[in-house]
Amino acid sequence: MSSLDPSFLIKAPTHPVGVYKVSKNQVFKDHRRFGFSNIVLVLTILFLFTPLIVVITYSFNSSKGMMWTGFSLKWYAALLFDSEELWRAFLNSFIIAISSSAVATVLASLAAVGIKWYSFKGRQFIQTLSFLPMVLPEVIIGISMLIFFTAIKLPLGMFSIFIAHTTFNLPFVFLLVSARLDEFDFTILEAARDLGASERQTLMKVIVPSIMPGVMSGLLMSITMSLEDFVITFFVSGPGSTTLPLYVYSMIRYGVSPVINALSFVLILSIILLAFALRRFLKVIAASS
Amino acid sequence: MKGYDVQIENVSRAYGSFKALDDVSIDIKKGEFFSLLGPSGCGKTTLLRIIAGFDSPDTGILLFDGKEILSQPPEKRHVNTVFQSYALFPHLTVYENVAFPLRLKKIDKNLIDSKVREYLHLVQLDSHIHKKPGKLSGGQKQRVAIARALINEPSVLLLDEPLSALDAKLRQNLLVELDHLHDQIGITFIYVTHDQSEALSVSDRIAVMNQGKVLQVGTPYEIYESPATDFVARFIGETNLFEATVVNCDPYEDYFMTTLDIPALNSLVKVTDYDNLEKGQRVSFTVRPEKLKITGERPNKVGKDINLFHGIVEEPIYSGFQSKYYVLLENSTVIKVIQQHANYMDEGPEIDWKDSVFVSWSAEDGYIVEVVDS
Ligand SMILES: Nc1ncnc2c1ncn2[C@@H]1O[C@H](COP(=O)(O)OP(=O)(O)OP(=O)(O)O)[C@@H](O)[C@H]1O
Ligand SMILES: [Mg+2]
């Protein structure tokens, strides 16, 4: 093959390069005036962020009440050095989020692949059924889980929360991975075989990498949902398995402690940082798809 | 290693009760540029998939260089495919797509690099090597697919309508490139298309397929000039096709002068043919539009082997180098005529809408497609 003479190819490229490129904002820039849409935008942002700003402001208040009495960092000190229980709840939340989302992602991805790949009896039924937890009210899921766990005599605690979270995370991951698979061009599997890949190589080098973006977004979504879930967790938690949302709720029952304000600010900050990191990460993933 | 002979013998493949391939037999020679031509759904892809090894026939055999190959999995066949949808790996760059087959073989990195660059240069993609397939144009994707299929140095390259997604101009260019590529590397190309002009222009031989059956195998010239069935006549190029009955058939020089009764023309038509046909036999008669002559005046000398008809121009279609006329004959049959514009025309073609014209052709220019009585 090295003796190939590509001289016949030396001529103008048949396809002009870069003609379609239009500067990203060019089209829209000229229409940017202060109009109705901008007013709506500002109002929406105010509506969304005013409560947060209030919370953040009060986290620096030196007294407990709604009166501003001066700047202080004492609630942050309390949060850091005097809130052992809060941190234990946080650790619980963290453990459950990581473990349940990992398990849900693996199971749901396999399910999505299985339902796409193979045809079997009841396939459509399973597909429809798997969306049920997504549309059912959380209260109902929580209650039914509680009844179920009690019936099978499963002690309520970390494990029951783990099961519950895995369950409600499943359909979301399933949906995301399925969406990814819908775009999946099955002929690339034949192409891989055609080019000499074995079945295993096809799985590892073609299938897994090309559905990875769906799997990753499923994982991230389940982590978030697990971290913030209150209703279902409320029903299936037991002694010693308080998660962060449950703990915060219990604190509020004895009056809003400014420690919660401080915690809110810390959470908001870390979520912003995390979001930036994720954006980076998702960009890398998107570029690879 | 150069191309294989590919022999397809009595291959059938059914999906349920639907016969996608019905007793297909084709002999493809080493190094040939062979086209499978047929309308959508006629089983072309199915046949390619069987050759590549993604599907196996219900009955029939497949031989590469005389050796049975059906028992071999796709990765062992020395066959590579350019897929109808390109099937590029979306998560890999152009470079990595082309390198994919080599990476599987655990070849030395430098060797892979030089080879990948060589093949990317061959298909003129040097400047796009780090793009993902999603960012390429249709023509570029197609080149990546070709480079990727060739890098394994297969003995047979299967191309499944690789140009169907492209515009006409680009398609012409790439077709010429494919032809050059074939001349250079000399392996067997099996090219699937439903575009007859594509097939005619590059193939050494063509198999015309319809509804799972092979209707005719031949050179582009044979297929165009001597179609084996009505379908082939109509599918390849444009034609005028009429049902006819043989009135008589006389020896004439070294062939036969046949007189046909064509009800649609309400007239007898003369045609020369190599076969001695029986009186009363029902046949199809075809004459290509570009073989008809169209004149405004009645030709003053009409030989005895000229068929002449009078009609009105229903619709003239001017397309630069030629004009096509739909001429309504006296008994309300429409016949197509194509006139080449070989000379400079100051004021456009002489023949216009609603003009009274004479259409004629010589007995030698018609062709009898035999009707198999069923
Ligand atoms: N897996 C399958 N199950 C059922 N029918 C199939 C299957 N694959 C192909 N067919 C049918 O077989 C026939 C031939 O299909 P094939 O893909 O070979 O057509 P084709 O000639 O390649 O058409 P096109 O030009 O549109 O690509 C079609 O009618 C198609 O519906
Ligand atoms: Mg096809």
XYZ file of C-alpha atoms and ligand atoms in Angstrom:
695
model
C 0.000 0.000 0.000
C 2.872 2.404 0.616
C 3.417 2.513 -3.098
C 0.141 4.348 -3.530
C 0.346 7.385 -5.689
C -2.102 9.910 -4.412
C -1.223 12.444 -7.092
C -4.672 12.280 -8.621
C -5.998 13.665 -5.418
C -3.912 16.790 -5.634
C -6.535 19.225 -6.745
C -8.910 21.647 -5.148
C -10.673 20.069 -2.189
C -14.160 19.063 -3.163
C -15.522 20.445 0.029
C -14.969 24.053 1.020
C -13.778 24.324 4.580
C -15.388 26.553 7.146
C -17.968 28.323 5.013
C -20.735 27.508 7.413
C -19.095 29.074 10.400
C -20.999 31.969 11.864
C -19.752 33.728 14.952
C -21.644 32.408 17.914
C -23.506 35.500 19.057
C -23.536 37.415 15.847
C -27.145 36.737 15.013
C -28.561 37.736 18.346
C -26.390 40.614 19.440
C -28.162 43.274 17.438
C -31.523 42.472 18.935
C -30.445 42.889 22.505
C -32.452 45.802 23.826
C -33.932 46.400 27.204
C -37.328 44.967 26.399
C -40.006 42.867 27.959
C -37.904 39.740 27.986
C -35.200 41.445 30.007
C -37.702 42.676 32.586
C -38.987 39.141 32.973
C -35.424 37.935 33.319
C -34.617 40.387 36.088
C -37.846 39.632 37.954
C -37.206 35.910 37.719
C -33.701 36.277 39.055
C -34.949 38.451 41.912
C -37.681 35.965 42.715
C -35.228 33.092 42.767
C -32.379 34.689 44.625
C -33.881 37.136 47.122
C -34.622 34.404 49.687
C -31.085 33.132 49.350
C -29.653 36.585 49.846
C -31.768 37.044 52.972
C -30.545 33.751 54.358
C -26.929 34.583 53.611
C -27.254 38.022 55.162
C -28.709 36.653 58.389
C -25.995 34.049 58.632
C -23.655 36.935 59.442
C -25.990 38.486 62.010
C -24.648 38.557 65.524
C -28.004 37.860 67.193
C -30.574 35.154 66.772
C -33.649 37.185 65.866
C -34.687 38.974 62.693
C -33.131 42.207 63.909
C -29.779 43.108 62.450
C -27.462 43.615 65.407
C -24.077 43.535 63.785
C -21.682 41.423 61.795
C -20.399 38.208 63.321
C -18.988 34.885 62.290
C -20.155 33.048 65.379
C -22.695 30.912 63.570
C -19.986 29.693 61.271
C -17.887 28.835 64.296
C -20.872 26.997 65.732
C -21.363 25.157 62.478
C -17.755 24.082 62.292
C -16.917 23.304 65.910
C -20.156 22.711 67.707
C -22.404 20.743 65.358
C -21.259 17.189 65.611
C -24.723 15.823 64.907
C -25.107 17.940 61.816
C -21.899 16.598 60.404
C -22.895 13.056 61.225
C -26.141 13.631 59.300
C -24.105 15.054 56.457
C -21.884 11.984 56.422
C -24.968 9.744 56.356
C -26.375 11.676 53.429
C -23.086 11.459 51.638
C -22.719 7.702 52.122
C -26.250 7.048 50.954
C -25.985 9.382 47.967
C -22.793 7.789 46.696
C -23.803 4.183 47.254
C -27.407 4.405 46.075
C -26.595 6.413 42.971
C -23.750 4.076 42.034
C -25.961 1.010 42.368
C -28.906 2.701 40.627
C -26.666 3.788 37.753
C -25.262 0.337 37.166
C -28.654 -1.373 37.388
C -30.524 1.191 35.302
C -27.827 1.316 32.624
C -27.873 -2.441 32.281
C -31.664 -2.367 32.175
C -31.676 0.292 29.465
C -29.136 -1.629 27.401
C -31.045 -4.868 27.897
C -34.354 -3.378 26.875
C -32.866 -1.801 23.761
C -30.745 -4.773 22.733
C -32.899 -7.793 23.302
C -36.487 -8.438 22.502
C -38.366 -10.495 25.039
C -41.861 -10.871 26.381
C -43.119 -8.004 28.502
C -40.420 -5.645 27.325
C -42.828 -2.814 26.628
C -44.532 -3.455 29.956
C -41.291 -3.190 31.903
C -40.367 -0.048 30.047
C -43.646 1.621 30.965
C -43.594 0.298 34.511
C -40.150 1.669 35.151
C -41.434 5.205 34.823
C -44.012 4.729 37.537
C -41.832 5.824 40.457
C -41.145 9.023 38.564
C -44.773 10.066 38.324
C -46.039 8.777 41.672
C -46.152 11.347 44.474
C -43.213 10.901 46.832
C -45.493 10.571 49.821
C -47.034 7.482 48.304
C -43.689 5.944 47.526
C -42.515 6.751 51.062
C -45.554 5.255 52.721
C -45.593 2.148 50.568
C -41.908 1.553 51.235
C -42.454 1.973 54.940
C -45.286 -0.545 54.872
C -43.243 -2.921 52.774
C -40.150 -2.721 55.003
C -42.266 -3.237 58.069
C -43.989 -6.197 56.479
C -40.737 -7.951 55.660
C -39.345 -6.909 59.033
C -36.449 -4.973 57.602
C -35.194 -2.669 60.343
C -35.402 0.982 59.353
C -32.010 2.638 59.081
C -29.222 3.325 56.656
C -29.925 0.196 54.657
C -33.610 0.903 54.177
C -32.802 4.457 53.080
C -30.226 3.081 50.669
C -32.831 0.766 49.135
C -35.413 3.522 48.889
C -33.016 5.945 47.244
C -31.774 3.347 44.796
C -35.383 2.665 43.853
C -36.377 6.227 43.134
C -33.127 6.924 41.305
C -33.527 3.979 38.939
C -36.085 5.480 36.531
C -34.134 8.694 36.082
C -30.919 6.969 35.143
C -32.888 4.555 33.006
C -34.477 7.452 31.150
C -31.186 9.258 30.554
C -29.337 6.181 29.365
C -32.281 5.125 27.192
C -32.297 8.557 25.565
C -28.639 8.122 24.813
C -29.268 4.680 23.393
C -32.049 5.982 21.171
C -29.438 7.941 19.264
C -27.150 4.967 19.254
C -26.427 3.800 15.743
C -26.364 0.042 15.949
C -24.432 -0.304 12.746
C -21.348 0.924 14.611
C -21.393 -2.430 16.377
C -21.249 -4.144 13.024
C -18.580 -1.696 11.954
C -16.502 -2.667 14.985
C -16.841 -6.366 14.175
C -16.153 -5.643 10.532
C -12.914 -3.920 11.470
C -11.769 -6.887 13.490
C -12.995 -6.284 17.039
C -14.094 -9.247 19.111
C -17.362 -9.068 21.036
C -15.554 -8.062 24.222
C -13.511 -5.403 22.457
C -16.709 -4.061 20.921
C -18.253 -3.726 24.371
C -15.250 -2.055 25.973
C -14.097 0.155 23.117
C -17.331 1.109 21.429
C -20.459 0.556 23.479
C -19.283 1.697 26.899
C -17.546 4.891 25.745
C -20.389 5.961 23.542
C -23.095 5.630 26.194
C -20.838 7.078 28.914
C -22.240 10.630 28.706
C -25.732 9.282 29.437
C -24.459 7.145 32.276
C -22.479 10.008 33.820
C -25.370 12.459 33.714
C -27.571 9.758 35.238
C -25.070 9.287 38.038
C -24.764 12.995 38.779
C -28.513 13.426 38.762
C -29.050 10.565 41.194
C -26.416 11.912 43.552
C -28.206 15.250 43.650
C -31.636 13.733 44.089
C -30.459 11.444 46.819
C -28.733 14.254 48.705
C -31.787 16.474 48.722
C -34.542 13.934 49.255
C -36.666 14.561 52.286
C -40.101 13.008 51.917
C -39.222 9.415 51.144
C -36.281 9.423 53.535
C -38.552 10.743 56.260
C -40.676 7.620 56.080
C -37.975 4.992 55.834
C -35.316 6.356 58.198
C -34.747 4.942 61.633
C -32.749 5.811 64.735
C -29.177 6.793 63.964
C -29.778 7.214 60.267
C -30.718 10.890 60.118
C -29.738 12.453 56.830
C -28.927 16.107 56.368
C -32.373 17.211 55.114
C -34.008 15.371 58.030
C -31.617 16.936 60.501
C -32.192 20.432 59.172
C -35.920 19.885 59.414
C -35.653 18.728 63.002
C -33.552 21.762 63.888
C -36.155 24.088 62.413
C -38.839 22.607 64.601
C -37.134 24.195 67.604
C -36.957 27.582 65.873
C -34.736 28.597 63.030
C -31.193 28.489 64.268
C -28.831 30.835 62.446
C -26.494 27.845 62.200
C -28.793 26.691 59.430
C -28.309 29.992 57.678
C -24.584 29.468 57.894
C -24.954 25.923 56.633
C -27.068 27.195 53.748
C -24.367 29.573 52.684
C -21.700 26.880 52.885
C -23.899 24.561 50.836
C -24.667 27.242 48.267
C -20.974 28.010 47.899
C -19.971 24.404 47.543
C -22.780 23.759 45.065
C -21.657 26.701 42.933
C -18.106 25.362 42.968
C -19.350 21.884 42.188
C -21.519 23.212 39.361
C -18.523 24.901 37.794
C -16.488 21.753 38.087
C -19.342 19.768 36.566
C -19.725 22.191 33.704
C -16.085 21.690 32.922
C -16.501 17.972 33.176
C -19.678 17.884 31.088
C -18.010 19.996 28.447
C -15.239 17.457 28.212
C -17.827 14.722 27.920
C -19.905 16.629 25.398
C -16.827 17.240 23.301
C -16.261 13.528 23.261
C -19.709 12.687 21.966
C -2.707 -9.598 -1.259
C -5.032 -8.537 -4.043
C -8.755 -9.066 -4.383
C -10.757 -12.240 -4.089
C -13.126 -13.832 -6.533
C -16.507 -13.718 -4.872
C -19.001 -16.391 -5.832
C -22.549 -16.188 -4.600
C -24.472 -19.342 -5.385
C -28.215 -19.811 -4.964
C -28.374 -17.621 -1.909
C -31.803 -17.091 -0.350
C -32.730 -15.203 2.773
C -36.242 -14.784 4.123
C -37.553 -12.664 6.977
C -40.587 -14.588 8.063
C -42.487 -15.265 4.861
C -40.914 -12.293 3.096
C -38.127 -13.250 0.716
C -35.470 -10.557 0.934
C -33.172 -12.608 -1.336
C -34.556 -15.197 -3.692
C -32.072 -17.636 -5.199
C -29.360 -15.109 -5.971
C -26.319 -16.261 -7.948
C -23.560 -13.865 -8.947
C -19.925 -14.442 -9.906
C -17.705 -11.503 -9.141
C -14.177 -11.552 -10.504
C -10.951 -10.638 -8.746
C -10.336 -6.918 -8.797
C -13.623 -6.079 -10.405
C -15.625 -2.940 -9.677
C -18.957 -4.670 -9.368
C -22.221 -2.851 -8.674
C -25.445 -4.101 -7.190
C -28.159 -1.891 -8.566
C -31.801 -1.920 -7.631
C -34.609 0.077 -6.057
C -34.934 0.597 -2.326
C -35.797 -2.571 -0.438
C -34.712 -4.983 -3.173
C -32.228 -6.764 -0.886
C -28.916 -5.090 -1.707
C -27.932 -4.426 1.883
C -29.066 -7.893 2.868
C -26.719 -9.403 0.290
C -23.811 -7.227 1.421
C -24.418 -8.195 5.034
C -24.216 -11.826 4.044
C -20.936 -11.251 2.218
C -19.540 -9.337 5.197
C -20.735 -12.015 7.607
C -23.322 -10.124 9.656
C -26.098 -12.297 8.379
C -26.201 -15.788 6.990
C -28.363 -17.091 4.185
C -31.109 -19.669 4.711
C -29.780 -21.626 1.766
C -26.958 -21.200 -0.691
C -23.200 -20.866 -0.513
C -20.616 -18.137 -0.636
C -17.080 -18.695 -1.898
C -14.021 -16.439 -1.710
C -11.413 -17.573 -4.226
C -13.203 -20.910 -4.366
C -13.127 -21.392 -0.602
C -16.284 -21.703 1.455
C -16.505 -18.666 3.735
C -19.920 -18.740 5.416
C -18.523 -20.499 8.467
C -16.096 -17.641 9.153
C -17.050 -14.745 11.467
C -16.904 -11.204 10.035
C -13.528 -10.383 11.595
C -11.877 -13.302 9.792
C -13.063 -12.564 6.254
C -10.638 -9.991 4.808
C -13.671 -7.960 3.907
C -14.350 -4.434 5.041
C -17.461 -2.379 4.657
C -18.269 1.258 4.079
C -21.689 1.414 5.677
C -24.772 3.107 4.317
C -24.851 5.339 7.389
C -21.023 5.531 7.601
C -21.130 4.013 11.117
C -18.252 6.131 12.398
C -17.525 5.829 16.102
C -18.998 9.020 17.534
C -16.715 9.110 20.567
C -13.496 8.898 18.563
C -11.745 11.518 16.453
C -11.200 11.079 12.748
C -7.676 9.920 13.497
C -8.782 7.403 16.116
C -11.593 6.117 13.916
C -9.108 5.268 11.209
C -6.608 3.902 13.721
C -9.246 1.683 15.357
C -8.592 -1.504 13.346
C -4.842 -1.179 13.851
C -5.106 -0.503 17.592
C -6.957 -3.801 17.953
C -3.972 -5.601 16.515
C -1.477 -4.164 18.991
C 0.822 -2.873 16.282
C 3.756 -0.592 17.065
C 2.545 2.977 17.719
C 4.803 4.669 15.189
C 3.737 2.273 12.505
C 0.081 2.967 13.276
C 0.700 6.691 13.155
C 2.413 6.645 9.784
C -0.199 4.368 8.306
C -3.138 6.366 9.592
C -1.624 9.556 8.218
C -0.983 7.899 4.884
C -4.586 6.801 4.535
C -5.987 10.095 5.751
C -3.850 11.779 3.147
C -5.157 9.383 0.558
C -8.713 10.553 1.228
C -7.648 14.196 1.632
C -8.512 14.559 5.261
C -5.117 15.671 6.583
C -6.519 18.884 7.988
C -9.400 17.348 9.926
C -7.734 14.577 11.841
C -8.641 15.764 15.327
C -12.300 16.453 14.687
C -15.088 14.267 15.977
C -17.388 12.756 13.331
C -20.237 14.989 14.512
C -18.333 18.010 13.208
C -17.736 16.671 9.702
C -19.708 17.202 6.527
C -21.319 14.245 4.780
C -18.545 13.963 2.223
C -15.869 14.061 4.892
C -17.575 11.375 6.939
C -17.733 9.228 3.894
C -13.988 9.631 3.337
C -13.261 8.694 6.931
C -15.384 5.595 6.465
C -13.449 4.701 3.329
C -10.057 5.268 4.928
C -11.098 3.197 7.923
C -12.318 0.370 5.732
C -9.168 0.364 3.609
C -6.555 0.545 6.347
C -6.893 -3.158 7.087
C -5.990 -3.808 3.448
C -9.026 -5.978 2.780
C -9.347 -8.194 -0.261
C -12.908 -7.123 -0.842
C -14.332 -3.690 -0.111
C -18.090 -3.491 0.288
C -19.638 -0.083 -0.248
C -23.270 0.348 0.721
C -24.634 3.439 -1.031
C -21.779 5.500 0.337
C -22.688 8.552 -1.719
C -26.435 8.599 -1.302
C -26.427 11.383 1.269
C -24.395 13.787 -0.828
C -25.322 16.410 -3.374
C -24.948 15.644 -7.059
C -21.729 17.569 -7.669
C -19.849 16.169 -4.707
C -21.147 12.737 -5.562
C -19.651 12.969 -9.030
C -16.283 14.024 -7.624
C -16.157 11.310 -5.011
C -17.275 8.751 -7.534
C -14.332 9.601 -9.750
C -12.043 9.401 -6.715
C -13.444 6.020 -5.800
C -12.790 4.837 -9.311
C -9.178 6.043 -9.131
C -8.788 4.427 -5.753
C -10.021 1.173 -7.172
C -7.570 1.368 -10.059
C -4.721 1.981 -7.627
C -5.294 -0.718 -5.071
C -6.839 -3.263 -7.388
C -8.979 -5.089 -4.848
C -12.529 -6.257 -5.503
C -15.096 -3.517 -4.970
C -18.729 -4.426 -4.465
C -20.676 -1.243 -4.739
C -24.328 -0.961 -3.828
C -26.431 1.809 -5.241
C -29.918 2.602 -6.377
C -28.645 5.328 -8.686
C -28.323 3.917 -12.179
C -26.086 6.674 -13.516
C -23.620 6.052 -10.687
C -23.531 2.374 -11.493
C -23.203 2.874 -15.240
C -20.343 5.318 -14.958
C -17.911 3.399 -12.749
C -18.740 -0.288 -12.796
C -16.989 -3.034 -14.706
C -20.158 -5.053 -14.369
C -23.554 -4.524 -12.812
C -26.167 -6.826 -11.333
C -29.652 -5.379 -11.527
C -31.867 -6.579 -8.699
C -35.535 -6.276 -7.905
C -37.597 -7.831 -5.127
C -34.815 -10.121 -4.001
C -34.020 -11.464 -7.459
C -31.140 -10.801 -9.812
C -32.664 -9.826 -13.144
C -29.534 -9.290 -15.199
C -25.765 -9.293 -14.802
C -23.706 -7.532 -17.412
C -21.471 -4.669 -18.419
C -23.020 -1.205 -18.236
C -23.258 -1.280 -22.023
C -25.095 -4.601 -22.111
C -27.491 -3.527 -19.419
C -28.327 -0.257 -21.074
C -28.579 -1.437 -24.657
C -29.919 -4.941 -24.170
C -32.040 -5.029 -21.041
C -33.143 -8.532 -20.110
C -36.529 -7.576 -18.723
C -39.047 -4.759 -18.776
C -37.957 -3.786 -15.327
C -34.318 -3.439 -16.305
C -35.262 -1.405 -19.372
C -37.330 0.970 -17.293
C -34.983 1.142 -14.323
C -31.813 1.914 -16.278
C -32.067 5.213 -18.038
C -35.216 6.473 -19.678
C -37.060 4.540 -22.255
C -40.230 4.126 -24.258
C -41.636 0.703 -23.570
C -44.594 -0.892 -25.336
C -46.325 -4.228 -25.337
C -46.243 -5.832 -28.756
C -47.085 -8.970 -30.722
C -44.812 -10.477 -33.347
C -46.453 -10.255 -36.770
C -43.655 -11.790 -38.716
C -39.935 -12.344 -38.558
C -37.800 -12.560 -41.708
C -34.097 -13.170 -42.150
C -32.472 -9.878 -43.162
C -28.762 -9.682 -43.895
C -27.164 -11.435 -40.920
C -30.045 -10.948 -38.489
C -33.818 -10.888 -38.509
C -36.190 -8.119 -39.459
C -39.149 -8.397 -37.138
C -42.438 -6.651 -37.595
C -44.295 -5.942 -34.398
C -47.879 -4.955 -33.894
C -47.966 -2.341 -31.148
C -51.526 -1.542 -30.032
C -50.431 1.542 -28.105
C -49.035 3.046 -31.301
C -51.842 1.598 -33.371
C -49.249 0.662 -35.934
C -46.701 -1.855 -37.111
C -43.111 -1.252 -36.079
C -39.985 -2.724 -37.629
C -37.081 -3.811 -35.504
C -33.941 -5.834 -36.207
C -33.042 -8.517 -33.736
C -30.712 -11.500 -33.477
C -33.433 -13.905 -32.415
C -35.835 -15.671 -34.712
C -39.139 -15.038 -32.987
C -42.326 -17.001 -33.481
C -45.359 -15.366 -35.011
C -47.902 -14.326 -32.426
C -45.382 -14.235 -29.580
C -45.999 -11.472 -27.078
C -42.961 -9.293 -26.336
C -42.023 -5.882 -24.974
C -40.543 -3.380 -27.321
C -38.251 -0.614 -26.138
C -36.576 2.317 -27.797
C -34.442 4.861 -25.910
C -35.571 8.502 -26.215
C -32.164 9.707 -27.399
C -32.365 7.348 -30.386
C -35.479 9.016 -31.735
C -35.198 11.826 -34.241
C -37.573 14.738 -34.036
C -38.202 17.110 -36.942
C -40.705 19.812 -37.716
C -41.068 18.798 -41.364
C -41.883 15.329 -42.653
C -38.533 13.747 -43.662
C -38.589 13.610 -47.491
C -37.001 10.211 -47.806
C -38.275 7.462 -45.558
C -36.384 4.183 -45.878
C -38.201 0.926 -45.415
C -36.475 0.313 -42.080
C -37.541 3.662 -40.631
C -40.474 3.925 -38.231
C -42.196 7.290 -38.570
C -44.914 8.868 -36.426
C -46.625 12.213 -36.369
C -47.547 14.026 -33.166
C -47.849 17.241 -31.174
C -45.250 18.416 -28.656
C -46.949 18.279 -25.275
C -44.102 19.422 -23.122
C -40.625 20.523 -24.138
C -38.064 20.411 -21.318
C -34.922 22.360 -22.066
C -31.877 21.485 -19.938
C -28.958 23.142 -21.675
C -27.113 20.400 -23.432
C -30.303 18.664 -24.485
C -34.050 18.968 -24.691
C -36.589 16.385 -23.790
C -39.958 16.368 -25.535
C -43.107 14.545 -24.574
C -44.801 14.030 -27.904
C -48.483 13.157 -28.050
C -48.988 10.804 -30.984
C -52.181 10.662 -33.014
C -53.644 7.818 -30.997
C -52.953 9.669 -27.714
C -49.886 7.691 -26.687
C -47.071 9.849 -25.317
C -43.549 9.098 -26.475
C -40.365 10.613 -25.003
C -37.730 12.079 -27.304
C -34.369 13.496 -26.312
C -32.572 15.807 -28.657
C -28.921 16.714 -28.113
C -28.002 20.317 -28.807
C -24.682 19.921 -30.544
C -24.642 23.314 -32.268
C -24.909 26.884 -31.073
C -28.517 28.029 -30.975
C -29.138 31.736 -31.185
C -32.816 31.638 -30.396
C -33.253 28.408 -28.504
C -34.498 25.091 -29.861
C -36.610 25.273 -32.994
C -39.223 22.931 -31.640
C -41.627 24.430 -29.186
C -44.796 23.726 -27.286
C -47.752 22.474 -29.367
C -45.643 22.231 -32.519
C -46.573 19.551 -34.990
C -43.601 17.200 -35.291
C -42.441 13.951 -36.849
C -40.738 11.347 -34.705
C -38.735 8.597 -36.342
C -36.251 5.891 -35.567
C -34.430 3.214 -37.464
C -35.270 -0.463 -37.064
C -31.759 -1.001 -35.677
C -32.345 1.308 -32.718
C -35.270 -0.510 -31.211
C -34.841 -3.495 -28.954
C -37.063 -6.453 -28.203
C -37.282 -7.472 -24.576
C -38.635 -10.971 -24.563
C -41.651 -11.594 -22.427
C -41.428 -14.861 -20.611
C -44.926 -16.292 -20.837
C -46.014 -17.223 -17.393
N -34.045 -7.595 10.018
C -35.045 -7.562 9.135
N -36.269 -8.010 9.457
C -37.290 -7.995 8.582
N -37.198 -7.531 7.327
C -36.007 -7.063 6.924
C -34.870 -7.035 7.796
N -33.830 -6.514 7.129
C -34.289 -6.222 5.906
N -35.590 -6.547 5.782
C -36.412 -6.387 4.575
O -35.720 -6.934 3.504
C -35.878 -6.136 2.350
C -34.531 -5.825 1.749
O -33.848 -4.976 2.627
P -32.457 -4.338 2.269
O -32.008 -3.563 3.455
O -31.549 -5.403 1.779
O -32.858 -3.346 1.101
P -31.908 -2.434 0.210
O -31.966 -2.977 -1.158
O -30.582 -2.295 0.835
O -32.695 -1.064 0.241
P -32.131 0.439 0.379
O -31.721 0.849 -0.988
O -33.338 1.192 0.854
O -31.026 0.420 1.372
C -36.652 -4.911 2.769
O -37.976 -5.038 2.315
C -36.595 -4.916 4.263
O -37.795 -4.436 4.800
Mg -29.585 -0.715 1.817
